Structures are given as structure tokens and as C-alpha cells.
Short mmCIF file of C-alpha atoms in Angstrom, two decimals:
data_model
loop_
_atom_site.label_atom_id
_atom_site.label_comp_id
_atom_site.label_asym_id
_atom_site.label_seq_id
_atom_site.Cartn_x
_atom_site.Cartn_y
_atom_site.Cartn_z
CA MET B 1 -14.17 5.68 -14.32
CA ALA B 2 -11.14 3.77 -13.06
CA LEU B 3 -9.30 1.17 -15.10
CA ASN B 4 -10.86 -2.26 -15.21
CA HIS B 5 -9.63 -4.87 -12.80
CA SER B 6 -6.94 -7.18 -14.17
CA ASN B 7 -9.00 -10.17 -13.05
CA ARG B 8 -12.15 -10.20 -15.20
CA GLU B 9 -14.09 -12.52 -12.91
CA TYR B 10 -13.50 -10.10 -10.03
CA GLU B 11 -14.53 -7.19 -12.23
CA ALA B 12 -17.76 -9.08 -13.09
CA GLU B 13 -18.50 -9.63 -9.40
CA LEU B 14 -18.09 -5.93 -8.67
CA LEU B 15 -20.39 -5.11 -11.58
CA LYS B 16 -22.97 -7.58 -10.33
CA LEU B 17 -22.83 -6.02 -6.87
CA ARG B 18 -23.34 -2.57 -8.39
CA HIS B 19 -26.23 -3.90 -10.45
CA ASP B 20 -27.91 -5.59 -7.46
CA ILE B 21 -27.77 -2.42 -5.37
CA LEU B 22 -29.18 -0.48 -8.30
CA GLU B 23 -32.02 -2.97 -8.66
CA MET B 24 -32.73 -2.94 -4.95
CA GLY B 25 -32.79 0.87 -4.98
CA GLY B 26 -35.16 0.91 -7.96
CA ARG B 27 -37.57 -1.47 -6.27
CA ILE B 28 -37.48 0.53 -3.05
CA GLU B 29 -38.33 3.73 -4.93
CA GLU B 30 -41.33 1.99 -6.50
CA MET B 31 -42.42 0.76 -3.09
CA ILE B 32 -42.32 4.26 -1.57
CA ARG B 33 -44.23 5.68 -4.54
CA ASP B 34 -46.89 2.95 -4.47
CA ALA B 35 -47.25 2.99 -0.70
CA VAL B 36 -48.16 6.68 -0.69
CA ARG B 37 -50.28 6.36 -3.83
CA SER B 38 -52.27 3.58 -2.16
CA LEU B 39 -53.02 6.02 0.64
CA ILE B 40 -53.84 9.04 -1.48
CA GLU B 41 -55.84 7.15 -4.10
CA ARG B 42 -57.40 4.96 -1.39
CA ASP B 43 -56.27 1.85 -3.30
CA SER B 44 -55.87 -0.96 -0.75
CA ASP B 45 -55.18 -3.54 -3.49
CA LEU B 46 -52.13 -1.56 -4.49
CA ALA B 47 -51.10 -1.47 -0.82
CA ARG B 48 -51.35 -5.27 -0.62
CA ARG B 49 -49.37 -5.74 -3.85
CA THR B 50 -46.69 -3.41 -2.51
CA ILE B 51 -46.46 -5.37 0.73
CA ALA B 52 -45.98 -8.55 -1.32
CA ALA B 53 -43.22 -6.89 -3.38
CA ASP B 54 -41.13 -6.50 -0.25
CA ASN B 55 -40.22 -10.20 -0.45
CA HIS B 56 -38.21 -9.49 -3.52
CA VAL B 57 -36.27 -6.77 -1.72
CA ASN B 58 -35.58 -9.15 1.16
CA ARG B 59 -34.30 -11.74 -1.32
CA LEU B 60 -32.00 -9.13 -2.86
CA GLU B 61 -30.69 -8.21 0.60
CA ILE B 62 -29.71 -11.81 1.33
CA ASP B 63 -28.15 -12.33 -2.12
CA THR B 64 -26.17 -9.10 -1.88
CA ASP B 65 -24.87 -9.92 1.59
CA GLU B 66 -23.72 -13.28 0.29
CA LEU B 67 -22.03 -11.71 -2.72
CA CYS B 68 -20.19 -9.21 -0.49
CA LEU B 69 -18.96 -11.99 1.79
CA ARG B 70 -17.83 -14.07 -1.17
CA ILE B 71 -15.88 -11.17 -2.64
CA LEU B 72 -14.26 -10.36 0.73
CA ALA B 73 -13.22 -13.97 1.23
CA ARG B 74 -11.96 -14.66 -2.27
CA ARG B 75 -10.52 -11.34 -3.45
CA GLN B 76 -9.29 -9.61 -0.29
CA PRO B 77 -10.24 -6.25 -1.79
CA MET B 78 -8.17 -3.14 -1.10
CA ALA B 79 -8.63 0.64 -1.08
CA SER B 80 -11.64 1.88 -3.11
CA ASP B 81 -12.80 -1.70 -3.78
CA LEU B 82 -12.72 -2.40 -0.07
CA ARG B 83 -14.68 0.76 0.68
CA PHE B 84 -17.16 -0.02 -2.11
CA ILE B 85 -17.86 -3.52 -0.78
CA SER B 86 -18.03 -2.59 2.89
CA ILE B 87 -20.40 0.27 2.03
CA ALA B 88 -22.54 -1.98 -0.17
CA PHE B 89 -22.78 -4.30 2.82
CA LYS B 90 -24.14 -1.49 4.99
CA MET B 91 -26.32 0.05 2.30
CA VAL B 92 -28.37 -3.09 1.75
CA THR B 93 -29.33 -3.03 5.42
CA ASP B 94 -30.61 0.55 5.11
CA LEU B 95 -32.36 -0.27 1.85
CA GLU B 96 -34.06 -3.27 3.35
CA ARG B 97 -35.22 -1.15 6.30
CA ILE B 98 -36.65 1.41 3.89
CA GLY B 99 -38.60 -1.43 2.25
CA ASP B 100 -39.99 -2.43 5.65
CA LEU B 101 -41.03 1.16 6.36
CA ALA B 102 -42.84 1.33 2.99
CA VAL B 103 -44.66 -1.82 4.07
CA ASN B 104 -45.61 -0.08 7.32
CA VAL B 105 -47.02 2.84 5.30
CA CYS B 106 -49.09 0.37 3.25
CA GLU B 107 -50.48 -1.23 6.41
CA ARG B 108 -51.58 2.16 7.71
CA ALA B 109 -53.03 2.97 4.29
CA ILE B 110 -55.20 -0.15 4.42
CA ASP B 111 -56.52 0.89 7.85
CA LEU B 112 -57.11 4.50 6.79
CA ASN B 113 -58.73 3.53 3.48
CA ALA B 114 -61.41 1.61 5.40
CA GLN B 115 -62.52 4.86 7.08
CA PRO B 116 -63.68 8.27 5.81
CA GLU B 117 -60.92 10.62 4.74
CA LEU B 118 -59.81 12.91 7.55
CA LYS B 119 -57.99 15.55 5.52
CA PRO B 120 -56.09 15.84 2.23
CA TYR B 121 -52.64 14.28 2.29
CA GLU B 122 -50.72 17.10 0.59
CA ASP B 123 -47.89 17.24 3.11
CA THR B 124 -47.62 13.45 3.22
CA GLN B 125 -47.36 13.39 -0.58
CA ARG B 126 -44.70 16.09 -0.43
CA MET B 127 -42.73 14.15 2.18
CA ALA B 128 -42.94 10.95 0.15
CA ASP B 129 -41.71 12.76 -2.97
CA ILE B 130 -38.70 14.15 -1.15
CA VAL B 131 -37.65 10.90 0.53
CA ARG B 132 -38.08 9.02 -2.75
CA GLU B 133 -35.85 11.55 -4.48
CA MET B 134 -33.34 11.23 -1.63
CA VAL B 135 -33.19 7.44 -2.01
CA SER B 136 -32.93 7.71 -5.77
CA ALA B 137 -30.15 10.31 -5.56
CA ALA B 138 -28.28 8.26 -2.94
CA ILE B 139 -28.27 5.20 -5.20
CA GLU B 140 -27.15 7.29 -8.15
CA ALA B 141 -24.40 8.91 -6.06
CA PHE B 142 -23.30 5.44 -4.94
CA ILE B 143 -23.11 4.12 -8.48
CA ASN B 144 -21.18 7.17 -9.69
CA GLY B 145 -19.11 7.62 -6.52
CA ASP B 146 -20.42 11.20 -6.41
CA ALA B 147 -19.74 12.73 -2.97
CA GLU B 148 -21.17 16.19 -3.89
CA ARG B 149 -24.47 14.66 -4.90
CA ALA B 150 -24.51 12.67 -1.66
CA ALA B 151 -23.81 15.79 0.44
CA ALA B 152 -26.81 17.53 -1.15
CA ILE B 153 -29.05 14.65 -0.04
CA ILE B 154 -28.08 15.11 3.59
CA GLU B 155 -29.22 18.76 3.37
CA ARG B 156 -32.69 17.71 2.29
CA ASP B 157 -33.35 15.73 5.46
CA ASP B 158 -34.17 19.01 7.25
CA GLU B 159 -37.08 19.61 4.84
CA VAL B 160 -38.41 16.16 5.66
CA ASP B 161 -38.14 16.76 9.38
CA GLU B 162 -39.95 20.08 9.03
CA LEU B 163 -42.80 18.51 7.08
CA TYR B 164 -43.10 15.81 9.71
CA HIS B 165 -43.49 18.43 12.43
CA THR B 166 -46.07 20.32 10.36
CA ILE B 167 -48.12 17.14 9.89
CA PHE B 168 -47.77 16.29 13.55
CA ARG B 169 -49.04 19.74 14.63
CA ASP B 170 -51.97 19.67 12.20
CA ILE B 171 -53.06 16.21 13.29
CA LEU B 172 -52.70 17.10 16.93
CA SER B 173 -55.04 20.10 16.56
CA LEU B 174 -57.60 17.93 14.74
CA MET B 175 -57.44 15.31 17.47
CA LEU B 176 -57.82 17.93 20.19
CA GLU B 177 -60.90 19.32 18.48
CA ASP B 178 -62.60 15.97 17.94
CA THR B 179 -61.73 12.79 19.82
CA ASN B 180 -63.56 10.71 17.18
CA VAL B 181 -60.64 11.23 14.80
CA VAL B 182 -57.92 10.06 17.17
CA GLU B 183 -57.50 6.62 15.59
CA ARG B 184 -57.18 8.03 12.06
CA GLY B 185 -55.03 10.85 13.37
CA ILE B 186 -52.58 8.41 14.92
CA HIS B 187 -52.43 6.40 11.69
CA ILE B 188 -51.63 9.53 9.68
CA GLN B 189 -49.04 10.61 12.21
CA SER B 190 -47.43 7.12 12.06
CA THR B 191 -47.35 7.28 8.28
CA ALA B 192 -45.52 10.57 8.46
CA LYS B 193 -43.13 9.09 11.04
CA PHE B 194 -42.36 6.15 8.71
CA LEU B 195 -41.57 8.56 5.89
CA GLU B 196 -39.41 10.62 8.20
CA ARG B 197 -37.48 7.44 9.10
CA ILE B 198 -37.04 6.70 5.41
CA GLY B 199 -35.43 10.13 5.14
CA ASP B 200 -33.02 9.17 7.95
CA HIS B 201 -32.06 5.96 6.19
CA ALA B 202 -31.53 7.87 2.94
CA THR B 203 -29.24 10.20 4.91
CA ASN B 204 -27.30 7.16 6.13
CA LEU B 205 -26.96 6.02 2.52
CA ALA B 206 -25.60 9.42 1.53
CA GLU B 207 -23.07 9.47 4.38
CA GLN B 208 -21.86 6.05 3.33
CA VAL B 209 -21.45 7.22 -0.26
CA ILE B 210 -19.29 10.13 0.92
CA PHE B 211 -17.06 7.71 2.83
CA MET B 212 -16.80 5.46 -0.19
CA ALA B 213 -15.95 8.27 -2.57
CA LYS B 214 -13.69 10.35 -0.35
CA GLY B 215 -12.54 7.97 2.39
CA ARG B 216 -13.88 10.54 4.88
CA ASP B 217 -16.37 9.61 7.57
CA VAL B 218 -19.00 12.33 7.95
CA ARG B 219 -21.23 10.50 10.39
CA HIS B 220 -21.75 12.37 13.67
CA GLU B 221 -19.27 14.95 12.41
CA GLY B 222 -17.93 17.11 15.26
CA LYS B 223 -20.18 15.35 17.77
CA LEU B 224 -18.09 12.39 18.89
CA PRO B 225 -15.93 12.37 22.02
CA LYS B 226 -12.22 12.27 21.14
CA GLY B 227 -11.16 8.61 20.77
CA MET H 1 21.94 -12.85 26.78
CA ALA H 2 20.05 -15.97 27.84
CA GLN H 3 17.75 -13.87 29.94
CA ARG H 4 16.93 -11.72 26.97
CA ALA H 5 16.02 -14.77 24.92
CA LEU H 6 13.63 -16.09 27.51
CA MET H 7 11.85 -12.83 27.84
CA VAL H 8 8.18 -13.20 27.01
CA VAL H 9 7.07 -10.33 24.86
CA PRO H 10 3.40 -9.46 25.30
CA SER H 11 1.39 -9.37 22.12
CA GLU H 12 0.98 -5.88 20.75
CA PRO H 13 -1.71 -4.45 18.50
CA ALA H 14 -0.81 -5.20 14.90
CA GLN H 15 -0.22 -1.58 13.98
CA LYS H 16 1.83 0.65 16.23
CA PRO H 17 1.68 4.43 16.14
CA LEU H 18 4.41 5.86 13.96
CA SER H 19 4.71 9.37 15.20
CA ASP H 20 6.58 8.48 18.37
CA SER H 21 9.37 6.57 16.68
CA PRO H 22 12.66 8.24 15.72
CA ALA H 23 14.21 7.70 12.30
CA LYS H 24 16.49 4.70 11.89
CA PHE H 25 17.31 5.39 8.26
CA GLU H 26 17.10 8.72 6.49
CA VAL H 27 17.52 8.21 2.78
CA SER H 28 17.84 11.18 0.46
CA GLY H 29 18.39 11.49 -3.26
CA LEU H 30 19.29 7.82 -3.54
CA VAL H 31 20.13 6.88 -7.13
CA ALA H 32 21.19 3.33 -7.96
CA SER H 33 22.10 1.79 -11.28
CA PHE H 34 23.47 -1.28 -12.98
CA GLY H 35 25.78 -0.01 -15.71
CA ASP H 36 23.73 2.47 -17.74
CA ASN H 37 20.46 1.24 -16.36
CA GLU H 38 19.31 3.53 -13.56
CA VAL H 39 16.88 1.57 -11.34
CA LEU H 40 16.30 4.06 -8.51
CA HIS H 41 15.79 7.68 -9.51
CA GLY H 42 16.38 9.67 -6.34
CA ILE H 43 14.56 8.16 -3.38
CA ASP H 44 13.82 10.24 -0.28
CA MET H 45 12.49 8.15 2.55
CA VAL H 46 12.60 7.92 6.32
CA ILE H 47 12.38 4.48 7.95
CA PRO H 48 11.34 4.62 11.61
CA LYS H 49 13.11 2.69 14.35
CA CYS H 50 11.56 -0.49 15.77
CA ARG H 51 8.78 -0.62 13.22
CA ILE H 52 8.06 -2.98 10.35
CA THR H 53 8.22 -1.15 7.05
CA ALA H 54 6.95 -3.08 4.03
CA ILE H 55 7.99 -2.21 0.51
CA ILE H 56 5.61 -3.20 -2.25
CA GLY H 57 5.56 -2.64 -5.98
CA PRO H 58 5.59 -4.53 -9.28
CA SER H 59 8.60 -6.55 -10.43
CA GLY H 60 11.44 -4.33 -11.52
CA CYS H 61 10.29 -1.31 -9.51
CA GLY H 62 13.58 -1.22 -7.61
CA LYS H 63 12.34 -2.38 -4.20
CA SER H 64 15.00 -5.08 -3.75
CA THR H 65 17.72 -2.75 -5.01
CA PHE H 66 16.53 -0.19 -2.49
CA ILE H 67 16.99 -2.44 0.54
CA ARG H 68 20.30 -3.68 -0.86
CA CYS H 69 21.47 -0.07 -0.81
CA LEU H 70 20.67 0.14 2.91
CA ASN H 71 23.44 -2.30 3.84
CA ARG H 72 25.65 -1.69 0.78
CA MET H 73 24.97 -5.06 -0.76
CA HIS H 74 24.04 -3.36 -4.02
CA GLU H 75 27.67 -2.45 -4.65
CA LEU H 76 28.65 -6.14 -4.55
CA THR H 77 27.15 -6.55 -8.02
CA PRO H 78 29.69 -5.75 -10.75
CA SER H 79 28.76 -2.54 -12.63
CA ALA H 80 26.50 -1.41 -9.77
CA ARG H 81 26.69 2.25 -8.84
CA VAL H 82 25.03 4.31 -6.17
CA SER H 83 24.81 7.98 -5.17
CA GLY H 84 22.84 10.04 -2.69
CA SER H 85 22.91 9.50 1.04
CA VAL H 86 21.72 6.84 3.45
CA LEU H 87 21.99 7.83 7.10
CA LEU H 88 21.81 5.09 9.69
CA ASP H 89 21.26 6.66 13.12
CA GLY H 90 22.48 9.89 11.55
CA GLU H 91 25.70 8.44 10.12
CA ASP H 92 26.21 8.07 6.37
CA VAL H 93 26.62 4.40 5.54
CA TYR H 94 28.50 5.43 2.40
CA GLY H 95 30.97 7.45 4.48
CA ARG H 96 34.68 6.87 3.80
CA ARG H 97 35.41 5.38 7.18
CA VAL H 98 32.52 2.91 7.16
CA ASP H 99 33.50 -0.74 6.90
CA PRO H 100 30.81 -2.44 4.77
CA VAL H 101 31.37 -5.75 6.56
CA LEU H 102 30.64 -4.19 9.95
CA LEU H 103 27.70 -2.32 8.44
CA ARG H 104 26.22 -5.61 7.24
CA ARG H 105 26.47 -6.99 10.76
CA ARG H 106 24.40 -4.09 11.98
CA VAL H 107 22.01 -4.35 9.07
CA GLY H 108 21.37 -8.06 8.50
CA MET H 109 19.57 -9.58 5.59
CA VAL H 110 17.28 -12.55 5.00
CA PHE H 111 16.60 -13.65 1.45
CA GLN H 112 13.70 -15.05 -0.53
CA LYS H 113 14.98 -18.59 -0.67
CA PRO H 114 16.07 -20.03 2.66
CA ASN H 115 19.81 -20.52 2.25
CA PRO H 116 21.29 -22.35 5.21
CA PHE H 117 24.83 -23.60 4.65
CA PRO H 118 24.00 -27.14 3.48
CA THR H 119 26.86 -29.01 5.10
CA MET H 120 26.72 -27.20 8.43
CA SER H 121 24.77 -28.29 11.49
CA ILE H 122 21.88 -26.18 12.77
CA ARG H 123 24.07 -24.76 15.54
CA ASP H 124 26.95 -23.93 13.19
CA ASN H 125 24.57 -22.27 10.76
CA VAL H 126 23.36 -19.89 13.44
CA VAL H 127 26.84 -18.84 14.57
CA ALA H 128 28.42 -18.92 11.10
CA GLY H 129 28.40 -15.13 10.86
CA LEU H 130 30.21 -14.79 14.19
CA ARG H 131 32.77 -17.45 13.32
CA LEU H 132 33.67 -15.50 10.19
CA THR H 133 34.58 -12.48 12.24
CA GLY H 134 36.79 -14.01 14.87
CA GLY H 135 37.34 -16.56 17.62
CA LEU H 136 34.38 -17.99 19.40
CA ASP H 137 34.57 -20.61 22.12
CA ARG H 138 32.15 -23.49 22.24
CA SER H 139 30.12 -22.51 25.29
CA ARG H 140 29.71 -18.92 24.06
CA ALA H 141 28.67 -20.27 20.66
CA ASP H 142 26.06 -22.50 22.29
CA GLU H 143 24.71 -19.62 24.30
CA ILE H 144 24.40 -17.36 21.28
CA ALA H 145 22.87 -20.12 19.16
CA GLU H 146 20.22 -20.81 21.78
CA SER H 147 19.39 -17.16 22.19
CA ALA H 148 19.10 -16.55 18.46
CA LEU H 149 17.03 -19.69 17.92
CA GLN H 150 14.73 -18.67 20.75
CA GLN H 151 14.27 -15.24 19.25
CA ALA H 152 13.59 -16.79 15.85
CA ALA H 153 10.93 -19.03 17.47
CA LEU H 154 12.73 -22.15 16.29
CA TRP H 155 14.39 -23.34 19.49
CA ASP H 156 11.64 -25.71 20.65
CA GLU H 157 11.62 -27.47 17.31
CA VAL H 158 15.37 -28.01 17.00
CA LYS H 159 16.84 -28.06 20.52
CA ASP H 160 17.24 -31.85 20.43
CA ARG H 161 19.02 -31.93 17.10
CA LEU H 162 21.37 -28.97 17.02
CA ASP H 163 24.05 -31.10 15.36
CA ALA H 164 21.77 -32.24 12.52
CA PRO H 165 22.30 -30.52 9.15
CA GLY H 166 20.37 -27.30 8.65
CA ALA H 167 19.34 -28.45 5.21
CA GLY H 168 17.22 -31.18 6.80
CA LEU H 169 14.69 -28.69 8.15
CA SER H 170 11.43 -27.77 6.42
CA GLY H 171 11.33 -24.63 4.27
CA GLY H 172 9.68 -22.57 6.99
CA GLN H 173 12.14 -23.82 9.61
CA GLN H 174 15.06 -23.08 7.28
CA GLN H 175 13.82 -19.52 6.86
CA ARG H 176 13.58 -19.09 10.63
CA LEU H 177 17.09 -20.58 10.84
CA CYS H 178 18.26 -17.85 8.46
CA ILE H 179 16.54 -15.25 10.65
CA ALA H 180 18.33 -16.76 13.69
CA ARG H 181 21.63 -16.51 11.76
CA ALA H 182 20.92 -12.85 11.06
CA LEU H 183 20.03 -12.23 14.75
CA ALA H 184 23.14 -14.02 16.09
CA VAL H 185 25.40 -11.13 15.10
CA GLU H 186 23.18 -8.75 17.11
CA PRO H 187 22.09 -6.41 14.35
CA ASP H 188 19.96 -3.25 14.72
CA VAL H 189 18.12 -3.76 11.50
CA ILE H 190 16.84 -6.80 9.65
CA LEU H 191 16.17 -6.52 5.94
CA LEU H 192 13.96 -9.22 4.47
CA ASP H 193 13.67 -9.73 0.73
CA GLU H 194 10.48 -11.70 0.00
CA PRO H 195 11.03 -13.86 3.09
CA CYS H 196 7.85 -15.90 2.70
CA SER H 197 7.43 -16.31 -1.03
CA ALA H 198 8.71 -19.91 -0.88
CA LEU H 199 6.71 -20.81 2.22
CA ASP H 200 3.28 -22.31 2.87
CA PRO H 201 0.62 -20.22 4.69
CA ILE H 202 1.28 -21.74 8.13
CA SER H 203 5.04 -21.12 7.91
CA THR H 204 4.26 -17.64 6.58
CA ALA H 205 2.00 -16.93 9.56
CA ARG H 206 4.77 -18.06 11.94
CA ILE H 207 7.29 -15.73 10.30
CA GLU H 208 4.85 -12.82 10.40
CA ASP H 209 4.10 -13.51 14.05
CA LEU H 210 7.82 -13.65 14.73
CA LEU H 211 8.35 -10.29 13.02
CA THR H 212 5.83 -8.57 15.28
CA VAL H 213 7.81 -9.83 18.28
CA LEU H 214 11.19 -8.90 16.77
CA ARG H 215 10.01 -5.37 16.07
CA GLU H 216 10.22 -4.70 19.79
CA ARG H 217 13.99 -4.57 19.42
CA TYR H 218 14.83 -4.41 15.76
CA THR H 219 13.98 -2.18 12.86
CA ILE H 220 12.54 -4.37 10.12
CA VAL H 221 12.30 -3.59 6.43
CA MET H 222 10.56 -6.17 4.30
CA VAL H 223 10.19 -6.35 0.54
CA THR H 224 7.12 -8.33 -0.43
CA HIS H 225 5.16 -9.13 -3.56
CA ASN H 226 2.27 -10.17 -1.39
CA MET H 227 0.14 -7.14 -0.62
CA GLN H 228 -1.93 -9.05 1.91
CA GLN H 229 1.29 -9.80 3.74
CA ALA H 230 2.23 -6.13 3.80
CA ALA H 231 -1.30 -5.32 5.01
CA ARG H 232 -1.14 -7.97 7.74
CA ALA H 233 2.38 -7.66 9.01
CA SER H 234 3.67 -4.11 8.63
CA ASP H 235 3.25 -0.78 10.40
CA LEU H 236 4.24 1.32 7.43
CA THR H 237 4.04 0.58 3.72
CA ALA H 238 5.97 2.13 0.87
CA PHE H 239 4.81 1.75 -2.73
CA PHE H 240 7.57 1.83 -5.33
CA LEU H 241 6.96 2.20 -9.04
CA THR H 242 9.58 2.32 -11.81
CA GLY H 243 12.36 3.37 -9.48
CA GLU H 244 10.39 5.99 -7.57
CA LEU H 245 8.76 6.08 -4.17
CA VAL H 246 5.13 6.89 -4.98
CA GLU H 247 3.64 6.77 -1.52
CA LEU H 248 4.69 5.98 2.03
CA GLY H 249 2.20 5.84 4.86
CA PRO H 250 0.71 3.95 7.78
CA THR H 251 -0.26 0.53 6.45
CA ALA H 252 -3.90 0.70 7.54
CA LYS H 253 -4.31 4.00 5.74
CA LEU H 254 -2.43 3.06 2.60
CA PHE H 255 -4.59 -0.01 2.04
CA THR H 256 -7.91 1.67 2.76
CA ARG H 257 -7.39 5.26 1.62
CA PRO H 258 -4.27 5.62 -0.52
CA GLN H 259 -3.47 9.19 -1.51
CA ASP H 260 -2.01 8.55 -4.94
CA LYS H 261 -4.03 7.14 -7.82
CA ARG H 262 -1.09 4.95 -8.90
CA THR H 263 -1.10 3.30 -5.48
CA GLU H 264 -4.87 2.86 -5.70
CA ASP H 265 -4.62 1.22 -9.14
CA TYR H 266 -1.82 -1.10 -8.07
CA ILE H 267 -3.29 -2.34 -4.79
CA THR H 268 -6.75 -2.87 -6.28
CA GLY H 269 -5.19 -4.89 -9.10
CA ARG H 270 -5.98 -2.34 -11.80
CA PHE H 271 -2.40 -2.03 -12.81
CA GLY H 272 -1.42 -1.85 -16.47
#
């Protein structure tokens, strides 16, 4: 860990920012877990409680944005502090989007829970576990400035994409066999798509952590036209 | 001369590329001391032509001594000693045949506290340096004064009172008057030692804006305690610490991704 900042008030603001991101990340992880549990355990009350919990995440997003702006205006941060704050600014947007996607999963769960079960949700559960781990690891990598950890998260996104395609193929065959299951099939496919998007946002988080830790931008690596 | 002064210089992006600029100064193994106290321990540094190079670092790191070695002002202090080499356009400024007075015309200096000659008029302040070095007729003096004041972005504010005392100007105007005085002798290089530390933010912004225009023609080296100023106004930043050059790099890079942990600690305020 680096030396403390000479200005203790500034140091406290940076700590608060770190803490807020950590709290936001923790709440998001719970939301992903509960959203998928509400589907698998057919617990629509849990889905509704999870939807309500998103308000808290939205509040944290607004507070964190404000804190970042205040620090930028008052402290004119430099170097790693500057990267930390600008990345925190971007991360809260991704985190908030992940919260919204968990809400979307809950909404589908409520619809699906009102109808007979189409098939076991093993792959969906597996996807949810991976994306939750990705979010959790991204937050941890952010807090510790750990670029290696963040790079490992990016690798996992392929697993998520593969699971999504598996679910999509399975659901498609079911729908082709029996048109009565199309509505449920589409809901399950959407759920998988929401989880896949969560994986993309977790990948964004990880890329941002690498920039923060190393000062190297790995987004779209090797794919951009020469500027 | 007058035509040059009226030239409108288009605004440039704040940071210019560095790779295409030749060296103005090449400093190697520069050691400077006061008596037994060595304050610079062997500096190697290249300063590019027509760029603004900022020098930052904590008090006592040797940054002011460094720029005072560039125009041999360091040696004016009793007990001061210097060794190593400082090449200006490839020529050693410490060479035997170099006249320090002529060198200081080529490498002008502006100080922390605006120091116009208190009894002199605004016009006489600007041409004071030229007067010291020989005859100057009135119309030529007027021409040079106007040109220098134009370049220092002060002309419009003082053109109706050129005979008023320089000491009657505001702090920011006095500092621009000192810059005009430095420009009047047609230097190649302008050294500035904390030029804005006694100025309010508006005057500071005017000086910084002026520097970006002057960089078109002059090489500028500025010592500053104010890191935000270095970040705003320079192309290249050098970080000095206890008499050593720790890091030198493009300003945008140094303030976002410094390479050396000591630079990182200093610019984030984690020093000491």
C-alpha cells in the first residue's frame, strides 16, 4: 500500500470512495444471487424484494458520482489518484447497470414462476455463479489495485458466452418442438441474455482496474484504427 | 520588428509533440554547489527547442539552481561552484570564450517577484537591458518597447501611459513588464523562476496563456511549485528531488502515469 496522503481530509475522501464502491459491489452481488435464486426456488417474493433493493444501489451511484466530482474539483488529483477516481466514476455506471440487469432477471422470474417449470435451470445457475464471481473479483481487484486478478476475470467471459449459447440452443429446440412453450422459452432466453450482459459489464470493470493499476488501456486491444 | 509584434499567433493545442523538436540545451554531468554544499549531483537532461519545460520538486531540490546554471547566474553567488557541461545549440556555455553577459541576453530570466526598476517609466523598464549594452536612439527604443510589450500581452493596457512608473502597475502587469524586458533583448530562451507565485489566478492565467504564444519562438524553462501550473502550461515536466533529476517526460504522461514511484508520491501529495 502506498504512503498515506499528506492531507488527511483528502485521504478520508479517497477511503470513503473505496468503501462506497465496495458496498455497491457487495449489494450487486447479493442482487445477482437473489435474482437467480428467486427463479430457481420459484420465490417471487424474493424477486420483488430484490427489485426494491435496487433503489439503494441507485442511491449509491448518485452519491459516488457526487463524491468523485467533489474530489476532482477540490483536490485536482494526479497520477494514481487521478486514475483511481476517474475509474471509480466509470465503475459505478457499470455497477448500476448490473443492478438493473438483476432487476430484469427478477421480472422474468416473476413471470416464469407463475407458469409450470419448463426445464431445470442448471446452466442458468452456473452462469449466475460465474458472473457473480466475476463482479466480486473485479471489486476486489479494484480495491487492491490487482491487475493480474483483473486479467483473469476477462478470461472468464468466454465461459459465460459459451453457456449463453448452450442455453439458447436448448431453448430453441424446445420451442421448435412445442409452440406452447415459446413464451416461457423467450423468458428463459432473456434471463440468460441478462446474465451474459452482466458478464460484459464485469469485463468492463476488470479492464478499468487494469488501467487503474498499470496505466495501460486494454480495451479493444489491437482492434482500434491507428489514431 | 513591428510586423512581428502584430502577428496573430493561432491558438495551439496545449501539449505539442516533443519528438520533432531539436535540443536547445544538452546538460550532462552538471554538478553545482555553494561552498561545501553540493546541491546538484550530476544532472543529465535535454531541453527541447520551442517547448515549455516545467521543473517541479520540493523546496531545496535544486530546481532554481539548475536554471541558474543554464545562463551562468549561479556563479554570481559568492562560493558558488559548477562543473559538468551545458550545451546551448551545441556550444558549451561554460566555454572559455563565452561572455556571460552576452549569454544572459540570449538566455533571459524572469523572477518570482516582479522586479521592475521602481524609478523608471514603463518604456524605460522595457528597454533597460538594451540601454545597458550600448547606444539606443529614441525612435528605435520606442519601436522595441512596443514590440516587446505586444509580445508580453501588455501593450493594450499600458500604451497610453508609457511614461508612468513601472512600479504603478498591478502585480500581474509588473510580471508581464518583466517578461517584456526579457524579450526586448531578443533572447532565444526565457527562464522563469516561479513567475506566478505572487500573482492572483487571473493574472496567472494571462501569463500561462502568454507562455503558450511565446513558445512559438522561444524555448521556455519554468520552475514552479505549483504542480497544477506545470500540468496546465508545460509540454514537458522534469521532477527534481534532492539534487537529482528523477523523471523527465511529456507533461500529460508524467501527471497521469509517472514511471518513478518517487514522482508518483510527490505529485499525489504523499511525500514525506
